[in-house]
Coordinates of C-alpha atoms and ligand atoms in Angstrom, one line a residue:
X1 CA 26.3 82.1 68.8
X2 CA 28.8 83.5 66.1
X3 CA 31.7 83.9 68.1
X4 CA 35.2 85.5 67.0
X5 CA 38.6 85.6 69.1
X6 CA 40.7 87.7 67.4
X7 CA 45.0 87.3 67.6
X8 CA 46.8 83.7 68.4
X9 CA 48.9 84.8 70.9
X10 CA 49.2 84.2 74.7
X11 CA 45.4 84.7 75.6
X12 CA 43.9 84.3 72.3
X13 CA 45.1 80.9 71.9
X14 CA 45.0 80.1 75.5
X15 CA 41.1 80.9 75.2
X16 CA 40.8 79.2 71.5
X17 CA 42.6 75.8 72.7
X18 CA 39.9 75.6 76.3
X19 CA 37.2 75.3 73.3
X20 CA 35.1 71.9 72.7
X21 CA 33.2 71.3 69.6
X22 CA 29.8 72.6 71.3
X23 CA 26.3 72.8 69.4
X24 CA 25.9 76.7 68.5
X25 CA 29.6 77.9 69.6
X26 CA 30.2 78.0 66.0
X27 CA 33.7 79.5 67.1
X28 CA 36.2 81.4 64.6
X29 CA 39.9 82.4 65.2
X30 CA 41.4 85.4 63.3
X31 CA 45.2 85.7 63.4
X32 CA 47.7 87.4 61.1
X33 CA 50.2 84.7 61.3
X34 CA 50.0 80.6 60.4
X35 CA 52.3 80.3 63.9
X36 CA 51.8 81.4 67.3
X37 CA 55.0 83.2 68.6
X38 CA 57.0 82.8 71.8
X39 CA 57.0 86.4 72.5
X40 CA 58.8 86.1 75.5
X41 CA 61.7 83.9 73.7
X42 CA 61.7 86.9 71.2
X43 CA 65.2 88.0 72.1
X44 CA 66.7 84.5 71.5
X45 CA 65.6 84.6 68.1
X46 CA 67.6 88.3 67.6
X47 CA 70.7 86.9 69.0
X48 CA 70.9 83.6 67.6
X49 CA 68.1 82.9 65.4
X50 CA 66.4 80.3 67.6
X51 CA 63.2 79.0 66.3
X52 CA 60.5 80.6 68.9
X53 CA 56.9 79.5 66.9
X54 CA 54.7 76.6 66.6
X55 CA 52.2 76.6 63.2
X56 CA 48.7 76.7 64.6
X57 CA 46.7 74.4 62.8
X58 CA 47.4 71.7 64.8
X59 CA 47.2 73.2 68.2
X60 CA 43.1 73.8 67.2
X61 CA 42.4 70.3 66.6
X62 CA 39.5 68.6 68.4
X63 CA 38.7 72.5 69.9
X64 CA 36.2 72.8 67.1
X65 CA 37.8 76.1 66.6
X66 CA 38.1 77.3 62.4
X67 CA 41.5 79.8 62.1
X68 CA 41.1 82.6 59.5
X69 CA 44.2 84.0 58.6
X70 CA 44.0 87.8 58.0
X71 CA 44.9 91.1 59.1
X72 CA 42.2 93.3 60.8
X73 CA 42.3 96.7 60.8
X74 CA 39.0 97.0 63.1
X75 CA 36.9 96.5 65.8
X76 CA 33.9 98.3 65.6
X77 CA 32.2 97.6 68.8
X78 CA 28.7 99.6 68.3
X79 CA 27.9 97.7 64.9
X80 CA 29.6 94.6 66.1
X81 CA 31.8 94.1 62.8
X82 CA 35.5 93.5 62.6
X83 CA 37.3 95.0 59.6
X84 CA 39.8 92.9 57.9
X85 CA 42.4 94.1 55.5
X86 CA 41.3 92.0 52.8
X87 CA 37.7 93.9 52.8
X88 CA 36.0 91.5 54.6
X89 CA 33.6 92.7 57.5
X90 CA 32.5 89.9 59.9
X91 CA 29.9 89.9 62.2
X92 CA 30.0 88.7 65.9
X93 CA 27.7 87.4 68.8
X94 CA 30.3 87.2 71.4
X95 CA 33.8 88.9 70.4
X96 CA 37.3 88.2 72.4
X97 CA 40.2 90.6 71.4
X98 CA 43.4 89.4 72.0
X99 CA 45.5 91.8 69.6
X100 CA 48.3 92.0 72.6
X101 CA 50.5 95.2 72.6
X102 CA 52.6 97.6 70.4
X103 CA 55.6 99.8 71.1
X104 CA 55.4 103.0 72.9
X105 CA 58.1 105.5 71.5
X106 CA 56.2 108.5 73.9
X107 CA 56.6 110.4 70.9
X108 CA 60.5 110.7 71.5
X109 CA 61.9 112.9 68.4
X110 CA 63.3 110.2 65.9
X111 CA 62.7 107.5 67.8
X112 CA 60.1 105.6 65.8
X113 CA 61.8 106.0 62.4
X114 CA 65.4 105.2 63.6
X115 CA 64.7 102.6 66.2
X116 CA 64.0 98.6 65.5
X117 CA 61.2 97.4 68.0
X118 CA 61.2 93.3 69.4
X119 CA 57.7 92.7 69.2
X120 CA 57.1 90.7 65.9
X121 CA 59.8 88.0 64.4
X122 CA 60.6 90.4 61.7
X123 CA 62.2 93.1 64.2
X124 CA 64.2 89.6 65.5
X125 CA 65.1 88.5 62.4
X126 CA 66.7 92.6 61.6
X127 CA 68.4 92.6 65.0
X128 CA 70.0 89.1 64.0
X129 CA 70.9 90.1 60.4
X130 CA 72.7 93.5 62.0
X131 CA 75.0 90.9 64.2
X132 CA 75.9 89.0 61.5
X133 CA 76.6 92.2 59.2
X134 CA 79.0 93.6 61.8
X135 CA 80.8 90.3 62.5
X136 CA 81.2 90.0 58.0
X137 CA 84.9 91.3 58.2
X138 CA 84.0 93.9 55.3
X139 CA 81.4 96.0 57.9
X140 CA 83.2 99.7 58.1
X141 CA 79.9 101.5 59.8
X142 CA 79.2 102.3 63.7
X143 CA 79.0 98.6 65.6
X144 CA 77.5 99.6 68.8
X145 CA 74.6 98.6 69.6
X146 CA 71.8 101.1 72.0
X147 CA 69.6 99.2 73.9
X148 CA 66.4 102.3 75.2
X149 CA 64.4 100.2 78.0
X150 CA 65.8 98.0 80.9
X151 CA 63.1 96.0 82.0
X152 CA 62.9 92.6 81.4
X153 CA 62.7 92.8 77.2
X154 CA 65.9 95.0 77.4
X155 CA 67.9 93.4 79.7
X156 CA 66.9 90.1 78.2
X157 CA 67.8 91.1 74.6
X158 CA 71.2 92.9 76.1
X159 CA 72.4 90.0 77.9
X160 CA 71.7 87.8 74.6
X161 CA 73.1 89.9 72.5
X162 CA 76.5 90.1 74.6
X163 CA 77.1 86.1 75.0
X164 CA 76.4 86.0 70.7
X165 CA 79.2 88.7 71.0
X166 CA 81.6 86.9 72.7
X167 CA 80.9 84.0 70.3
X168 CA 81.1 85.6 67.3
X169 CA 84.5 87.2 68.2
X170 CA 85.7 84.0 69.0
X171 CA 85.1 82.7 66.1
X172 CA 85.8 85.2 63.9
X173 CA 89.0 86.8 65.5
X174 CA 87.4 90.4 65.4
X175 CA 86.9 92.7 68.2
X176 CA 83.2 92.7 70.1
X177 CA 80.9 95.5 69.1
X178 CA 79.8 97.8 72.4
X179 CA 76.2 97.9 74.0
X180 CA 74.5 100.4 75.3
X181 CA 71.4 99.5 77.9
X182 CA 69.7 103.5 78.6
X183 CA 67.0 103.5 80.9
X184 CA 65.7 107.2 82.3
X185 CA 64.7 105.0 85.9
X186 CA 67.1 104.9 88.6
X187 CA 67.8 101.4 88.3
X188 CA 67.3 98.0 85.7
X189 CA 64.9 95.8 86.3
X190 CA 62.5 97.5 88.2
X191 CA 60.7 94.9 89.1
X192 CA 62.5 92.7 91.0
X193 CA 64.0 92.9 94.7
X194 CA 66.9 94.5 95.3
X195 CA 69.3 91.1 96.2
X196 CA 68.4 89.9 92.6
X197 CA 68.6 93.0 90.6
X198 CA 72.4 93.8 91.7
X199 CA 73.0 89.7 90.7
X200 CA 71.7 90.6 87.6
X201 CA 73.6 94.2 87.5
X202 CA 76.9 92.1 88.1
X203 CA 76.1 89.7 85.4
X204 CA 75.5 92.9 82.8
X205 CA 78.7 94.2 84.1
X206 CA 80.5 91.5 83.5
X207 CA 79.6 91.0 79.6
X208 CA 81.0 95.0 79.7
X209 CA 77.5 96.3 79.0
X210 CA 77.6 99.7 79.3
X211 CA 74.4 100.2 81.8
X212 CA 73.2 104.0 81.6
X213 CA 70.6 104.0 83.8
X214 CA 68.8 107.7 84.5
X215 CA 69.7 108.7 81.5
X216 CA 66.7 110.0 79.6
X217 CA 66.7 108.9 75.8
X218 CA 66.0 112.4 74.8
X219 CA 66.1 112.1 70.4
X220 CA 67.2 109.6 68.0
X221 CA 68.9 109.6 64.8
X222 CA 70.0 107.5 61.6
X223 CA 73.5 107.3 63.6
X224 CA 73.3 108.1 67.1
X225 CA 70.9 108.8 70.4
X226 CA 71.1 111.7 72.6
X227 CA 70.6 111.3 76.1
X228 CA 70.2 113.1 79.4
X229 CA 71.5 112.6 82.3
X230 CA 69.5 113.5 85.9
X231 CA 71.1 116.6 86.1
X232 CA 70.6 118.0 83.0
X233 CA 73.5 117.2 80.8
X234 CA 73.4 115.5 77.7
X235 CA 75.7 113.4 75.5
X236 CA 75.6 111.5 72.3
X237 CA 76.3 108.1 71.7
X238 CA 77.1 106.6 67.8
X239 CA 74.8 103.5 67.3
X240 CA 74.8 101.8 64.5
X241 CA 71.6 99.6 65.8
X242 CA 69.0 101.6 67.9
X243 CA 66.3 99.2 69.4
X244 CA 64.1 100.5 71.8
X245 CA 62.0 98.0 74.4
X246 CA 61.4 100.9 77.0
X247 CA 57.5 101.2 76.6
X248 CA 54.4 99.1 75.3
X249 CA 50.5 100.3 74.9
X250 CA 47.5 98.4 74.0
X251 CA 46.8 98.3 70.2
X252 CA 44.4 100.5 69.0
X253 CA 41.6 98.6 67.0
X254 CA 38.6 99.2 69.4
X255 CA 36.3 101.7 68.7
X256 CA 33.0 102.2 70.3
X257 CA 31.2 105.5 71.6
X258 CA 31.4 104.3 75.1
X259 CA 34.5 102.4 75.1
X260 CA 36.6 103.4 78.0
X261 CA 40.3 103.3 78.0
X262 CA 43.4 103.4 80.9
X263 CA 46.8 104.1 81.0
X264 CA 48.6 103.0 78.1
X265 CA 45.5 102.4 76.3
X266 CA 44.5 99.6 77.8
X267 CA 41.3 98.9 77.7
X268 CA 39.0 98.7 81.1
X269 CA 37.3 95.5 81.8
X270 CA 35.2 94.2 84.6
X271 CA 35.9 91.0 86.5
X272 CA 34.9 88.8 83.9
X273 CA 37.1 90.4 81.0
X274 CA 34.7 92.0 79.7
X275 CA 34.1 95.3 78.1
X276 CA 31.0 96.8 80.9
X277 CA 29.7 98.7 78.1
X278 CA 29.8 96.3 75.9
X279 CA 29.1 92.8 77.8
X280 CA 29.3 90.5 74.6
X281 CA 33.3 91.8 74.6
X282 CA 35.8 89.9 76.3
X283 CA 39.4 92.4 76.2
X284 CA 42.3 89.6 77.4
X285 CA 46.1 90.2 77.9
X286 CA 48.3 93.2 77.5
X287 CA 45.0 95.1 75.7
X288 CA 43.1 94.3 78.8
X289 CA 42.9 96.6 82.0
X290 CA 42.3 94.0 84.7
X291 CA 41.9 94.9 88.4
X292 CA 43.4 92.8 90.7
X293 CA 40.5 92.4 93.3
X294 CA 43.2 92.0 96.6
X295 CA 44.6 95.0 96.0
X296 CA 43.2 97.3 93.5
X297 CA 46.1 97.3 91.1
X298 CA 46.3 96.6 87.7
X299 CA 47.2 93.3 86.5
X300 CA 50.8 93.4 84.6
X301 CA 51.4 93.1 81.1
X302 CA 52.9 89.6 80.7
X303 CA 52.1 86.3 79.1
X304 CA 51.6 84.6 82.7
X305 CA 48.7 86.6 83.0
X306 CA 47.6 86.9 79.4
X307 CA 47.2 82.7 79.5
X308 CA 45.5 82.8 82.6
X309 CA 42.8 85.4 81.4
X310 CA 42.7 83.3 78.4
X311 CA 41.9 80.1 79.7
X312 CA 39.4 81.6 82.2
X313 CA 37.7 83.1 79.1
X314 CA 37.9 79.7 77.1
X315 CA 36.2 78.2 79.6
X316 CA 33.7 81.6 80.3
X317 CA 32.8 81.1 76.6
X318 CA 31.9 77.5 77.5
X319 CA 29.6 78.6 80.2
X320 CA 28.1 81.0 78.4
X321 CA 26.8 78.7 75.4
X322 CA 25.6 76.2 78.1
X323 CA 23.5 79.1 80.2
X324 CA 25.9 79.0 83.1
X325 CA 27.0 81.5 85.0
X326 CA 30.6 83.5 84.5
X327 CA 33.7 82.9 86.9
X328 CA 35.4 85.8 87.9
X329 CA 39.0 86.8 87.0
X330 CA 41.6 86.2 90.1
X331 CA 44.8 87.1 88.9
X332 CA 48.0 84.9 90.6
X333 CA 51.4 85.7 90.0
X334 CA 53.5 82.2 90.1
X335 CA 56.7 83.7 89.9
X336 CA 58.7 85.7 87.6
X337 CA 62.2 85.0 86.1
X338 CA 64.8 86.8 84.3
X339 CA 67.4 85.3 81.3
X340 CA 70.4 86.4 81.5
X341 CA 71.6 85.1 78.0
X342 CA 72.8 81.1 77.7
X343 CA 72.0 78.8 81.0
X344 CA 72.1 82.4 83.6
X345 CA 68.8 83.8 84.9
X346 CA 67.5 85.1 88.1
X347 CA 63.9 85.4 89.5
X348 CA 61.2 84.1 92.2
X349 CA 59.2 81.8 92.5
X350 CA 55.9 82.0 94.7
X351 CA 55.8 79.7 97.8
X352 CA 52.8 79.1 100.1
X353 CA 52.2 81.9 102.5
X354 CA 52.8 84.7 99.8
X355 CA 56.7 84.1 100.5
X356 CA 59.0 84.1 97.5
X357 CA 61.7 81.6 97.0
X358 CA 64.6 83.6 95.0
X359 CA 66.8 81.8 92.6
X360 CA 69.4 82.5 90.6
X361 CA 72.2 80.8 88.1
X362 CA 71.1 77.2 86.5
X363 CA 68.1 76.5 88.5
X364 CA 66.4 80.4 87.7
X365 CA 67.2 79.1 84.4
X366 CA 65.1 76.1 84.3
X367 CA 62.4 77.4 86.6
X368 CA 62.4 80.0 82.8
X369 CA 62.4 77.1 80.9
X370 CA 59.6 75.2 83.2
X371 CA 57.3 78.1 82.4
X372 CA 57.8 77.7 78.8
X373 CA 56.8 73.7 79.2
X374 CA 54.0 74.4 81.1
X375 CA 52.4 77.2 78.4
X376 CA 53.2 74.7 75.6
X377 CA 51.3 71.7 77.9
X378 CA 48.0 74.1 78.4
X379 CA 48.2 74.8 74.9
X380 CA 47.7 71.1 73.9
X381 CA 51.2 71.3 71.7
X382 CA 51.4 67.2 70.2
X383 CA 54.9 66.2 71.1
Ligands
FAD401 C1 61.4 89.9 74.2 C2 60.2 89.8 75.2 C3 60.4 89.0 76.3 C4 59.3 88.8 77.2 N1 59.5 88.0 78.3 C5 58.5 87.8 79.1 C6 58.6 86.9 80.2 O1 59.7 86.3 80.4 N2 57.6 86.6 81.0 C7 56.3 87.2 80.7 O2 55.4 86.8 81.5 N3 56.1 88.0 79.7 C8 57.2 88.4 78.9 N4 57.0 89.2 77.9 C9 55.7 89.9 77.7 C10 54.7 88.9 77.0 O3 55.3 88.5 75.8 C11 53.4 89.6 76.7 O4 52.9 90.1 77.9 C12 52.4 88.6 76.0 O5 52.9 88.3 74.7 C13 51.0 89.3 75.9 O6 50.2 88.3 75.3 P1 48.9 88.7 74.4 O7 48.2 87.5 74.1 O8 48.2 89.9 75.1 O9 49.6 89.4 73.1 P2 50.6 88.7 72.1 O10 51.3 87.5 72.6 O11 51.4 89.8 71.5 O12 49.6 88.2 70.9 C14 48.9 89.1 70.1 C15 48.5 88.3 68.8 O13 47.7 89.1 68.0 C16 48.1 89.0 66.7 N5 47.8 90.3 66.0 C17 48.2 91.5 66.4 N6 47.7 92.4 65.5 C18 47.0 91.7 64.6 C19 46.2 92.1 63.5 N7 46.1 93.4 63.1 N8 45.5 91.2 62.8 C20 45.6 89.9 63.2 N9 46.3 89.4 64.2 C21 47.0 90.4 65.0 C22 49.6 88.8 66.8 O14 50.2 88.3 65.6 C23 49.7 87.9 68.0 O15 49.6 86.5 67.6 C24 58.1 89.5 77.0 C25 57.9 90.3 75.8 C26 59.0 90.4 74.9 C27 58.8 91.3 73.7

């Protein structure tokens, strides 16, 4: 059973490292990069260049999993090929697609050409070298900084980006740039309950982040965004960094006649992960339109979830090769915490019951930390 898992992220490498050498599995993982990355550490990378990958040759060892490193372009689900950018074309028995999620700019004019995105290391690595070049003493251009999005990414990235701020002035004797965190909502961080959102709110406030909230970003330029306020009026603000976190979508490499497709692109799978038109497909993570069965909703786009439908698919390839029945996909939600930039965060964390135990300050930031510890752990990572 020829079997491919394509991307090494949260659920592709979550599903490669459940694998066992197993007679006829004859498993293969394709992946762009040598290194898995800590997407969700992304931010710290931008701010202060922390290291946020592991190489993943020897996270596959004693799996019996092969990596293949190359780009692919795509999945073609009727021939059952994947196209890779080298030229190759492989063939599949059982195909998992992992390929995670790419920025939504919801076509906003200028947005995609003038705007940096944090989804890869390279978009951390620009955010980190624009720092640096403001704090060089000779930088004479715009300094602020406009954060589009604040959700977790942008708030995350903001709240980083202000305690490297304070540093770097420090340091350096020179004034702090501005930030700018625009998000169209009514409010940052969505998610969360209101007792934890305003701790949070205070905490933006008092790095003097300028929060915008419902304002619209409306156009971007090489200089400057325009937004809108709720009642119609619009202003410009001068940027001389535009990064925008307010919107993902599944990546578009599937293509089958009767593949179907959600919001954001994602792609609709049944209780197993897998495609229904398509049963040799398993679609895991932020590609993968999971239905929560308790209550009908989609399952969120994070990497919690994208390592749980991961393993379960690790272990549902297992099954499969052995002529055992599937286990079905129950989402849980353990918790969900927020960094607020150095040793601040806030967040929940599930109890029995359904109750929610919030946290915030030092131990918020550990509970973070914890979940961080516990992906590297199911991943097998050798201390
Ligand atoms: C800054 C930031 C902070 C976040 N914080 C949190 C958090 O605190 N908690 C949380 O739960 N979630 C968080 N998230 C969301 C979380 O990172 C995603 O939900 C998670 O990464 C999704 O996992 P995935 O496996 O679907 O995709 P990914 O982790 O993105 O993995 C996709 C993989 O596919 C590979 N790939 C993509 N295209 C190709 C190609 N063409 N060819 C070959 N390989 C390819 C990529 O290199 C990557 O390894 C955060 C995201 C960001 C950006």
């Amino acid at each position: 059973m020829k079997t491919l898992i394509l991307g090494a992220g949260y659920a592709g490498l979550a599903a490669a490292t459940k694998l066992k050498p197993t007679p006829g599995l004859d498993p293969v993982l394709i992946e762009q990069n040598p290194y898995h990355v800590f997407e969700t550490r992304l931010h710290e990378a931008a701010a202060h260049n922390t290291k946020v990958t592991l190489p993943l040759q020897p996270l596959l060892k004693g799996t019996g999993v092969k990596l293949d490193l190359g780009r692919i372009t795509s999945v073609d689900l009727d021939r059952k090929v994947v196209s890779i950018k080298d030229g190759r074309e492989l063939s599949y028995d059982t195909l998992v697609v992992a390929l995670g999620s790419v920025t939504n700019f919801y076509r906003i004019p200028g947005l995609a050409d003038h705007a940096t995105e944090l989804k890869e290391l390279a978009d951390a690595d620009e955010i980190y070298n624009f720092v640096n070049r403001v704090y060089s003493g000779d930088y004479q251009e715009c300094r602020n900084i406009v954060v589009g999005g604040a959700g977790l990414t942008g708030v995350e990235l903001v709240t980083e980006l202000a305690q490297r701020n304070e540093q770097l002035s420090k340091a350096r004797g020179l004034p702090k740039f501005e930030i700018y965190l625009v998000e169209a909502g009514p409010k940052i961080l969505p998610v969360l309950d209101d007792n934890l959102r305003n701790k949070a709110q205070r905490t933006l406030e008092e790095y003097g982040i300028h929060i915008l909230v419902g304002h619209r970003l409306m156009e971007a330029g090489p200089d400057r965004v325009t937004v809108q306020t709720q009642t119609g009026e619009q202003k410009e603000i001068e940027a001389g960094k535009i990064i925008w976190t307010g919107g993902i979508q599944a990546a578009d490499f599937l293509q089958g006649e009767k593949l179907q497709r959600g919001p954001a692109n994602r792609v609709v799978v049944d209780e197993y992960l897998r495609i229904p038109e398509y049963p040799e497909v398993f679609v895991v993570g932020d590609m993968a339109l999971a239905t929560d069965p308790r209550n009908q909703k989609p399952v969120p786009t994070t990497a919690q979830h994208a390592g749980q439908q991961g393993r379960l698919t690790g272990k549902n390839l297992l099954r499969l090769s052995r002529g055992e029945k599937l286990e079905a996909y129950e989402p849980s939600t353990m918790g969900e915490f927020v960094s607020l930039g150095g040793l601040m965060a806030v967040g929940w964390m599930k109890l029995p019951w359904n109750q929610k135990l919030a946290m915030t300050g030092g131990m918020a930031h550990v509970m973070k930390r914890a979940s961080e510890w516990r992906w590297r752990a199911s991943i097998g990572e050798p201390l």
